């Protein structure tokens, strides 16, 4: 029923193209909803991007005919090229896509990553739902230079880490607070690894202290230390999501995570002492893993 409602809502906008971000936890919803839309109006083009559709792009196009095209790079970089290609009914020269041409699946050359994230236009935060209760999500960087074997992030971003400038980040926060009437009290920084560049994070935290906000982020355990945790807390950090993934040193090595598990408890104690709540993810079932 919810899918029907969502499909009707989208169709009421009379779109020519509908785009979905593909991540593993909502991929089934993407397939179901896009099929509903296509069944009701076959002229609408359905496109998708993101790590799930990118990593399985050919199989997806083989098995799900209602998806027309998969974007393999950053959407801001090639969405205009994609629209122009659909308008001309010729996708031959559109970079960074995988698509069908007479039932043959073709892949065009990748498009380069956006070098300067400051060039991205500011999002229209006035479109945020009115009932967001003072919480909003924001991006300060993209990518992660690490290479854990289970994660698509490093490959998706070509093993590159790029951050917006501190000036741009502060401008964005100021804009958010202006648009929401200073009602934004909590920001979820959605970066893959907020603390990749320690010096940058330290400088950013000093600037964040000028704002009346609290925030959370994701980080790697081995990028944290007492000084950084203290600075993050002073600037409003109240929670950090950490992927520990395994309590086995052997599995840590196998998955190329390579965390020193002896540092887990001391760092958690530091976080709790600084009023930061750690949320931890674990995975199990790796090849060679035992119950112990």
Short mmCIF file of N, CA, C and O in Angstrom, two decimals, residues 168-281:
data_model
loop_
_atom_site.label_atom_id
_atom_site.label_comp_id
_atom_site.label_asym_id
_atom_site.label_seq_id
_atom_site.Cartn_x
_atom_site.Cartn_y
_atom_site.Cartn_z
N UNK A 168 33.30 26.61 3.17
CA UNK A 168 32.06 26.15 2.51
C UNK A 168 31.16 25.42 3.50
O UNK A 168 29.94 25.62 3.51
N UNK A 169 31.74 24.57 4.34
CA UNK A 169 30.95 23.82 5.32
C UNK A 169 30.23 24.78 6.28
O UNK A 169 29.03 24.63 6.56
N UNK A 170 30.96 25.77 6.76
CA UNK A 170 30.35 26.74 7.69
C UNK A 170 29.27 27.57 6.99
O UNK A 170 28.23 27.88 7.60
N UNK A 171 29.51 27.92 5.74
CA UNK A 171 28.50 28.65 4.97
C UNK A 171 27.22 27.82 4.85
O UNK A 171 26.10 28.35 4.97
N UNK A 172 27.39 26.52 4.63
CA UNK A 172 26.25 25.63 4.48
C UNK A 172 25.45 25.53 5.78
O UNK A 172 24.23 25.56 5.79
N UNK A 173 26.17 25.41 6.90
CA UNK A 173 25.50 25.33 8.20
C UNK A 173 24.74 26.63 8.48
O UNK A 173 23.60 26.62 8.94
N UNK A 174 25.38 27.76 8.18
CA UNK A 174 24.71 29.07 8.38
C UNK A 174 23.45 29.16 7.54
O UNK A 174 22.41 29.66 8.00
N UNK A 175 23.54 28.68 6.29
CA UNK A 175 22.38 28.71 5.40
C UNK A 175 21.25 27.84 5.95
O UNK A 175 20.08 28.24 5.95
N UNK A 176 21.61 26.65 6.41
CA UNK A 176 20.61 25.74 6.98
C UNK A 176 19.90 26.42 8.14
O UNK A 176 18.66 26.40 8.24
N UNK A 177 20.66 27.03 9.04
CA UNK A 177 20.05 27.66 10.21
C UNK A 177 19.22 28.87 9.82
O UNK A 177 18.16 29.13 10.42
N UNK A 178 19.64 29.59 8.79
CA UNK A 178 18.86 30.74 8.32
C UNK A 178 17.53 30.28 7.74
O UNK A 178 16.47 30.84 8.05
N UNK A 179 17.58 29.24 6.90
CA UNK A 179 16.36 28.76 6.25
C UNK A 179 15.38 28.17 7.25
O UNK A 179 14.17 28.35 7.15
N UNK A 180 15.93 27.48 8.25
CA UNK A 180 15.06 26.82 9.24
C UNK A 180 14.77 27.71 10.46
O UNK A 180 14.22 27.23 11.44
N UNK A 181 15.17 28.97 10.37
CA UNK A 181 14.90 29.87 11.48
C UNK A 181 15.67 29.51 12.73
O UNK A 181 15.15 29.61 13.85
N UNK A 182 16.94 29.08 12.55
CA UNK A 182 17.79 28.64 13.66
C UNK A 182 17.19 27.48 14.45
O UNK A 182 17.49 27.29 15.62
N UNK A 183 16.32 26.72 13.79
CA UNK A 183 15.70 25.57 14.47
C UNK A 183 16.51 24.28 14.30
O UNK A 183 16.14 23.25 14.84
N UNK A 184 17.58 24.34 13.53
CA UNK A 184 18.40 23.14 13.34
C UNK A 184 19.36 23.01 14.50
O UNK A 184 20.29 23.79 14.66
N UNK A 185 19.09 22.01 15.33
CA UNK A 185 19.92 21.80 16.51
C UNK A 185 20.83 20.59 16.36
O UNK A 185 21.77 20.43 17.12
N UNK A 186 20.54 19.73 15.39
CA UNK A 186 21.32 18.49 15.26
C UNK A 186 21.61 18.21 13.79
O UNK A 186 20.70 18.20 12.97
N UNK A 187 22.88 18.01 13.49
CA UNK A 187 23.29 17.72 12.11
C UNK A 187 23.91 16.32 12.06
O UNK A 187 24.77 15.99 12.87
N UNK A 188 23.43 15.52 11.12
CA UNK A 188 24.02 14.21 10.86
C UNK A 188 24.99 14.36 9.69
O UNK A 188 24.57 14.53 8.55
N UNK A 189 26.28 14.35 9.98
CA UNK A 189 27.29 14.40 8.92
C UNK A 189 27.38 13.01 8.30
O UNK A 189 27.77 12.05 8.96
N UNK A 190 27.01 12.91 7.02
CA UNK A 190 26.81 11.60 6.39
C UNK A 190 28.06 11.09 5.68
O UNK A 190 28.00 10.13 4.92
N UNK A 191 29.22 11.69 5.95
CA UNK A 191 30.47 11.28 5.32
C UNK A 191 30.77 9.81 5.61
O UNK A 191 30.45 9.30 6.68
N UNK A 192 31.46 9.16 4.66
CA UNK A 192 31.87 7.78 4.87
C UNK A 192 32.82 7.66 6.06
O UNK A 192 32.74 6.71 6.83
N UNK A 193 33.72 8.61 6.19
CA UNK A 193 34.69 8.59 7.28
C UNK A 193 35.04 10.03 7.63
O UNK A 193 35.94 10.62 7.03
N UNK A 194 34.32 10.60 8.58
CA UNK A 194 34.42 12.01 8.91
C UNK A 194 35.82 12.40 9.37
O UNK A 194 36.26 13.54 9.20
N UNK A 195 36.55 11.46 9.97
CA UNK A 195 37.84 11.78 10.59
C UNK A 195 39.03 11.30 9.75
O UNK A 195 40.12 11.07 10.29
N UNK A 196 38.85 11.15 8.45
CA UNK A 196 39.94 10.66 7.59
C UNK A 196 41.18 11.54 7.71
O UNK A 196 42.30 11.05 7.85
N UNK A 197 41.00 12.85 7.64
CA UNK A 197 42.11 13.81 7.71
C UNK A 197 42.08 14.47 9.09
O UNK A 197 41.27 15.36 9.34
N UNK A 198 42.97 14.03 9.98
CA UNK A 198 42.93 14.48 11.37
C UNK A 198 43.07 16.00 11.49
O UNK A 198 42.31 16.65 12.22
N UNK A 199 44.06 16.59 10.82
CA UNK A 199 44.29 18.04 10.93
C UNK A 199 43.07 18.82 10.45
O UNK A 199 42.68 19.83 11.05
N UNK A 200 42.48 18.35 9.34
CA UNK A 200 41.29 19.01 8.81
C UNK A 200 40.14 18.93 9.82
O UNK A 200 39.44 19.92 10.08
N UNK A 201 39.96 17.75 10.42
CA UNK A 201 38.86 17.56 11.38
C UNK A 201 39.06 18.45 12.61
O UNK A 201 38.10 19.03 13.13
N UNK A 202 40.30 18.56 13.08
CA UNK A 202 40.59 19.42 14.23
C UNK A 202 40.22 20.88 13.92
O UNK A 202 39.57 21.56 14.72
N UNK A 203 40.64 21.36 12.75
CA UNK A 203 40.34 22.75 12.37
C UNK A 203 38.83 22.95 12.21
O UNK A 203 38.28 23.97 12.63
N UNK A 204 38.16 21.97 11.60
CA UNK A 204 36.72 22.07 11.41
C UNK A 204 35.99 22.13 12.76
O UNK A 204 35.06 22.94 12.94
N UNK A 205 36.42 21.29 13.70
CA UNK A 205 35.77 21.27 15.01
C UNK A 205 35.89 22.62 15.73
O UNK A 205 34.95 23.06 16.40
N UNK A 206 37.02 23.27 15.57
CA UNK A 206 37.19 24.59 16.19
C UNK A 206 36.20 25.59 15.60
O UNK A 206 35.66 26.45 16.32
N UNK A 207 35.92 25.48 14.29
CA UNK A 207 34.95 26.36 13.66
C UNK A 207 33.52 25.99 14.06
O UNK A 207 32.66 26.86 14.23
N UNK A 208 33.26 24.70 14.22
CA UNK A 208 31.91 24.26 14.59
C UNK A 208 31.52 24.74 15.98
O UNK A 208 30.33 24.85 16.30
N UNK A 209 32.51 25.04 16.81
CA UNK A 209 32.22 25.55 18.15
C UNK A 209 31.50 26.90 18.11
O UNK A 209 30.89 27.31 19.11
N UNK A 210 31.56 27.58 16.97
CA UNK A 210 30.90 28.89 16.84
C UNK A 210 29.40 28.75 16.60
O UNK A 210 28.67 29.73 16.64
N UNK A 211 28.95 27.51 16.32
CA UNK A 211 27.54 27.28 16.04
C UNK A 211 26.88 26.59 17.24
O UNK A 211 27.51 25.80 17.94
N UNK A 212 25.62 26.88 17.43
CA UNK A 212 24.86 26.24 18.50
C UNK A 212 24.23 24.96 17.95
O UNK A 212 23.02 24.90 17.69
N UNK A 213 25.07 23.94 17.73
CA UNK A 213 24.58 22.68 17.16
C UNK A 213 25.18 21.51 17.92
O UNK A 213 26.21 21.63 18.58
N UNK A 214 24.51 20.37 17.80
CA UNK A 214 25.11 19.09 18.15
C UNK A 214 25.10 18.25 16.88
O UNK A 214 24.34 18.52 15.95
N UNK A 215 25.93 17.21 16.84
CA UNK A 215 26.06 16.46 15.60
C UNK A 215 26.58 15.06 15.85
O UNK A 215 27.07 14.74 16.94
N UNK A 216 26.45 14.21 14.81
CA UNK A 216 27.05 12.88 14.85
C UNK A 216 27.72 12.59 13.52
O UNK A 216 27.57 13.35 12.55
N UNK A 217 28.48 11.50 13.46
CA UNK A 217 29.23 11.18 12.26
C UNK A 217 29.63 9.71 12.28
O UNK A 217 29.37 9.00 13.26
N UNK A 218 30.28 9.27 11.21
CA UNK A 218 30.90 7.95 11.15
C UNK A 218 32.41 8.13 11.12
O UNK A 218 32.92 9.09 10.53
N UNK A 219 33.14 7.20 11.75
CA UNK A 219 34.60 7.32 11.81
C UNK A 219 35.24 5.94 11.92
O UNK A 219 34.57 4.96 12.28
N UNK A 220 36.51 5.88 11.60
CA UNK A 220 37.30 4.67 11.87
C UNK A 220 37.93 4.80 13.24
O UNK A 220 38.43 5.87 13.62
N UNK A 221 37.97 3.69 13.96
CA UNK A 221 38.51 3.69 15.32
C UNK A 221 39.96 4.17 15.35
O UNK A 221 40.36 4.93 16.24
N UNK A 222 40.75 3.75 14.35
CA UNK A 222 42.17 4.08 14.39
C UNK A 222 42.48 5.48 13.88
O UNK A 222 43.66 5.84 13.73
N UNK A 223 41.46 6.28 13.62
CA UNK A 223 41.69 7.69 13.30
C UNK A 223 41.38 8.58 14.50
O UNK A 223 41.50 9.80 14.40
N UNK A 224 41.00 7.97 15.62
CA UNK A 224 40.61 8.73 16.80
C UNK A 224 41.69 8.67 17.87
O UNK A 224 42.41 7.68 18.00
N UNK A 225 41.80 9.75 18.65
CA UNK A 225 42.69 9.79 19.82
C UNK A 225 42.06 10.74 20.83
O UNK A 225 41.03 11.38 20.56
N UNK A 226 42.68 10.84 21.98
CA UNK A 226 42.08 11.62 23.08
C UNK A 226 41.89 13.09 22.70
O UNK A 226 40.84 13.68 22.95
N UNK A 227 42.91 13.70 22.09
CA UNK A 227 42.82 15.12 21.74
C UNK A 227 41.69 15.36 20.73
O UNK A 227 40.91 16.31 20.89
N UNK A 228 41.59 14.50 19.73
CA UNK A 228 40.56 14.68 18.70
C UNK A 228 39.17 14.44 19.29
O UNK A 228 38.23 15.19 19.00
N UNK A 229 39.01 13.41 20.09
CA UNK A 229 37.72 13.12 20.71
C UNK A 229 37.27 14.30 21.57
O UNK A 229 36.10 14.71 21.55
N UNK A 230 38.20 14.87 22.33
CA UNK A 230 37.87 16.03 23.17
C UNK A 230 37.42 17.21 22.33
O UNK A 230 36.41 17.87 22.63
N UNK A 231 38.14 17.47 21.23
CA UNK A 231 37.79 18.59 20.35
C UNK A 231 36.44 18.36 19.68
O UNK A 231 35.63 19.30 19.54
N UNK A 232 36.17 17.13 19.28
CA UNK A 232 34.88 16.81 18.67
C UNK A 232 33.75 17.04 19.67
O UNK A 232 32.70 17.59 19.33
N UNK A 233 33.97 16.63 20.90
CA UNK A 233 32.94 16.82 21.93
C UNK A 233 32.67 18.29 22.18
O UNK A 233 31.51 18.73 22.28
N UNK A 234 33.73 19.10 22.29
CA UNK A 234 33.58 20.54 22.53
C UNK A 234 32.80 21.22 21.42
O UNK A 234 32.11 22.21 21.65
N UNK A 235 32.90 20.68 20.19
CA UNK A 235 32.22 21.31 19.05
C UNK A 235 30.80 20.78 18.87
O UNK A 235 30.10 21.21 17.94
N UNK A 236 30.37 19.85 19.74
CA UNK A 236 28.97 19.41 19.69
C UNK A 236 28.76 17.96 19.30
O UNK A 236 27.61 17.52 19.19
N UNK A 237 29.83 17.19 19.05
CA UNK A 237 29.65 15.79 18.69
C UNK A 237 29.04 15.01 19.86
O UNK A 237 29.54 15.08 20.98
N UNK A 238 27.97 14.28 19.57
CA UNK A 238 27.29 13.52 20.62
C UNK A 238 27.19 12.03 20.30
O UNK A 238 26.78 11.24 21.14
N UNK A 239 27.58 11.62 19.08
CA UNK A 239 27.54 10.20 18.74
C UNK A 239 28.47 9.94 17.56
O UNK A 239 28.61 10.78 16.67
N UNK A 240 29.12 8.76 17.58
CA UNK A 240 29.97 8.34 16.48
C UNK A 240 29.62 6.90 16.12
O UNK A 240 29.52 6.03 17.00
N UNK A 241 29.41 6.65 14.82
CA UNK A 241 29.17 5.30 14.33
C UNK A 241 30.51 4.71 13.92
O UNK A 241 31.24 5.30 13.11
N UNK A 242 30.83 3.53 14.47
CA UNK A 242 32.13 2.91 14.23
C UNK A 242 31.95 1.48 13.74
O UNK A 242 31.21 0.70 14.33
N UNK A 243 32.63 1.14 12.67
CA UNK A 243 32.59 -0.24 12.18
C UNK A 243 33.74 -1.03 12.77
O UNK A 243 34.88 -0.90 12.32
N UNK A 244 33.47 -1.84 13.78
CA UNK A 244 34.50 -2.72 14.33
C UNK A 244 34.54 -4.01 13.51
O UNK A 244 35.58 -4.54 13.18
N UNK A 245 33.36 -4.53 13.19
CA UNK A 245 33.11 -5.67 12.29
C UNK A 245 33.48 -7.03 12.86
O UNK A 245 32.73 -7.98 12.70
N UNK A 246 34.61 -7.16 13.57
CA UNK A 246 34.96 -8.48 14.13
C UNK A 246 35.82 -8.32 15.37
O UNK A 246 36.69 -7.44 15.42
N UNK A 247 35.61 -9.20 16.34
CA UNK A 247 36.45 -9.26 17.54
C UNK A 247 37.61 -10.22 17.39
O UNK A 247 38.33 -10.48 18.35
N UNK A 248 37.80 -10.75 16.19
CA UNK A 248 38.88 -11.71 15.93
C UNK A 248 40.04 -11.02 15.21
O UNK A 248 39.84 -10.48 14.11
N UNK A 249 41.24 -11.04 15.77
CA UNK A 249 42.40 -10.45 15.07
C UNK A 249 42.63 -11.09 13.70
O UNK A 249 43.00 -10.39 12.75
N UNK A 250 42.37 -12.40 13.60
CA UNK A 250 42.55 -13.08 12.31
C UNK A 250 41.59 -12.57 11.26
O UNK A 250 41.97 -12.35 10.09
N UNK A 251 40.33 -12.39 11.66
CA UNK A 251 39.33 -11.88 10.72
C UNK A 251 39.62 -10.42 10.39
O UNK A 251 39.44 -9.97 9.25
N UNK A 252 40.08 -9.65 11.38
CA UNK A 252 40.47 -8.26 11.11
C UNK A 252 41.50 -8.19 9.97
O UNK A 252 41.41 -7.36 9.07
N UNK A 253 42.45 -9.12 9.99
CA UNK A 253 43.47 -9.16 8.95
C UNK A 253 42.86 -9.63 7.63
O UNK A 253 43.15 -9.05 6.57
N UNK A 254 42.00 -10.65 7.70
CA UNK A 254 41.41 -11.20 6.48
C UNK A 254 40.58 -10.16 5.73
O UNK A 254 40.62 -10.08 4.50
N UNK A 255 39.80 -9.36 6.47
CA UNK A 255 38.92 -8.38 5.82
C UNK A 255 39.64 -7.07 5.52
O UNK A 255 39.04 -6.12 5.03
N UNK A 256 40.94 -7.03 5.83
CA UNK A 256 41.76 -5.85 5.56
C UNK A 256 41.28 -4.62 6.34
O UNK A 256 41.44 -3.48 5.88
N UNK A 257 40.67 -4.88 7.50
CA UNK A 257 40.28 -3.78 8.38
C UNK A 257 41.46 -3.38 9.27
O UNK A 257 41.74 -2.21 9.47
N UNK A 258 42.11 -4.41 9.83
CA UNK A 258 43.38 -4.24 10.55
C UNK A 258 43.30 -3.28 11.73
O UNK A 258 44.22 -2.48 11.95
N UNK A 259 42.19 -3.36 12.49
CA UNK A 259 42.10 -2.56 13.71
C UNK A 259 42.85 -3.26 14.84
O UNK A 259 42.87 -4.49 14.93
N UNK A 260 43.45 -2.46 15.71
CA UNK A 260 44.05 -2.99 16.93
C UNK A 260 42.94 -3.09 17.97
O UNK A 260 42.51 -2.07 18.54
N UNK A 261 42.47 -4.30 18.22
CA UNK A 261 41.30 -4.48 19.09
C UNK A 261 41.58 -4.10 20.54
O UNK A 261 40.64 -3.89 21.32
N UNK A 262 42.87 -3.98 20.90
CA UNK A 262 43.20 -3.57 22.27
C UNK A 262 42.83 -2.10 22.53
O UNK A 262 42.75 -1.68 23.67
N UNK A 263 42.62 -1.34 21.46
CA UNK A 263 42.31 0.08 21.63
C UNK A 263 40.81 0.35 21.76
O UNK A 263 40.40 1.48 22.04
N UNK A 264 39.99 -0.69 21.55
CA UNK A 264 38.54 -0.48 21.51
C UNK A 264 38.02 0.07 22.84
O UNK A 264 37.41 1.15 22.90
N UNK A 265 38.24 -0.66 23.91
CA UNK A 265 37.67 -0.24 25.20
C UNK A 265 38.22 1.10 25.68
O UNK A 265 37.44 1.96 26.13
N UNK A 266 39.54 1.35 25.63
CA UNK A 266 40.04 2.66 26.07
C UNK A 266 39.43 3.83 25.28
O UNK A 266 39.08 4.86 25.87
N UNK A 267 39.28 3.66 23.96
CA UNK A 267 38.69 4.74 23.16
C UNK A 267 37.22 4.91 23.46
O UNK A 267 36.71 6.05 23.49
N UNK A 268 36.50 3.81 23.70
CA UNK A 268 35.09 3.93 24.07
C UNK A 268 34.95 4.67 25.40
O UNK A 268 34.05 5.49 25.58
N UNK A 269 35.83 4.36 26.34
CA UNK A 269 35.78 5.05 27.63
C UNK A 269 36.02 6.55 27.45
O UNK A 269 35.37 7.38 28.11
N UNK A 270 36.94 6.90 26.55
CA UNK A 270 37.20 8.32 26.27
C UNK A 270 35.97 8.99 25.67
O UNK A 270 35.62 10.13 26.02
N UNK A 271 35.30 8.30 24.75
CA UNK A 271 34.10 8.86 24.13
C UNK A 271 33.01 9.09 25.18
O UNK A 271 32.40 10.17 25.24
N UNK A 272 32.75 8.08 25.99
CA UNK A 272 31.70 8.19 27.00
C UNK A 272 32.03 9.29 28.02
O UNK A 272 31.15 10.03 28.46
N UNK A 273 33.31 9.39 28.36
CA UNK A 273 33.76 10.44 29.28
C UNK A 273 33.48 11.83 28.69
O UNK A 273 33.20 12.79 29.42
N UNK A 274 33.53 11.93 27.36
CA UNK A 274 33.30 13.20 26.67
C UNK A 274 31.87 13.35 26.16
O UNK A 274 31.61 14.15 25.26
N UNK A 275 30.96 12.56 26.70
CA UNK A 275 29.53 12.66 26.35
C UNK A 275 29.27 12.33 24.88
O UNK A 275 28.39 12.92 24.25
N UNK A 276 30.05 11.39 24.33
CA UNK A 276 29.86 10.93 22.96
C UNK A 276 29.45 9.46 23.02
O UNK A 276 30.14 8.64 23.62
N UNK A 277 28.32 9.14 22.40
CA UNK A 277 27.83 7.76 22.41
C UNK A 277 28.38 6.99 21.21
O UNK A 277 28.13 7.35 20.07
N UNK A 278 29.13 5.90 21.45
CA UNK A 278 29.58 5.09 20.31
C UNK A 278 28.52 4.08 19.90
O UNK A 278 27.93 3.40 20.74
N UNK A 279 28.24 4.01 18.62
CA UNK A 279 27.39 2.96 18.06
C UNK A 279 28.29 2.09 17.20
O UNK A 279 29.04 2.60 16.38
N UNK A 280 28.21 0.78 17.39
CA UNK A 280 29.19 -0.12 16.79
C UNK A 280 28.51 -1.14 15.89
O UNK A 280 27.48 -1.70 16.26
N UNK A 281 29.10 -1.37 14.71
CA UNK A 281 28.56 -2.40 13.83
C UNK A 281 29.51 -3.60 13.82
O UNK A 281 30.74 -3.46 13.92
#
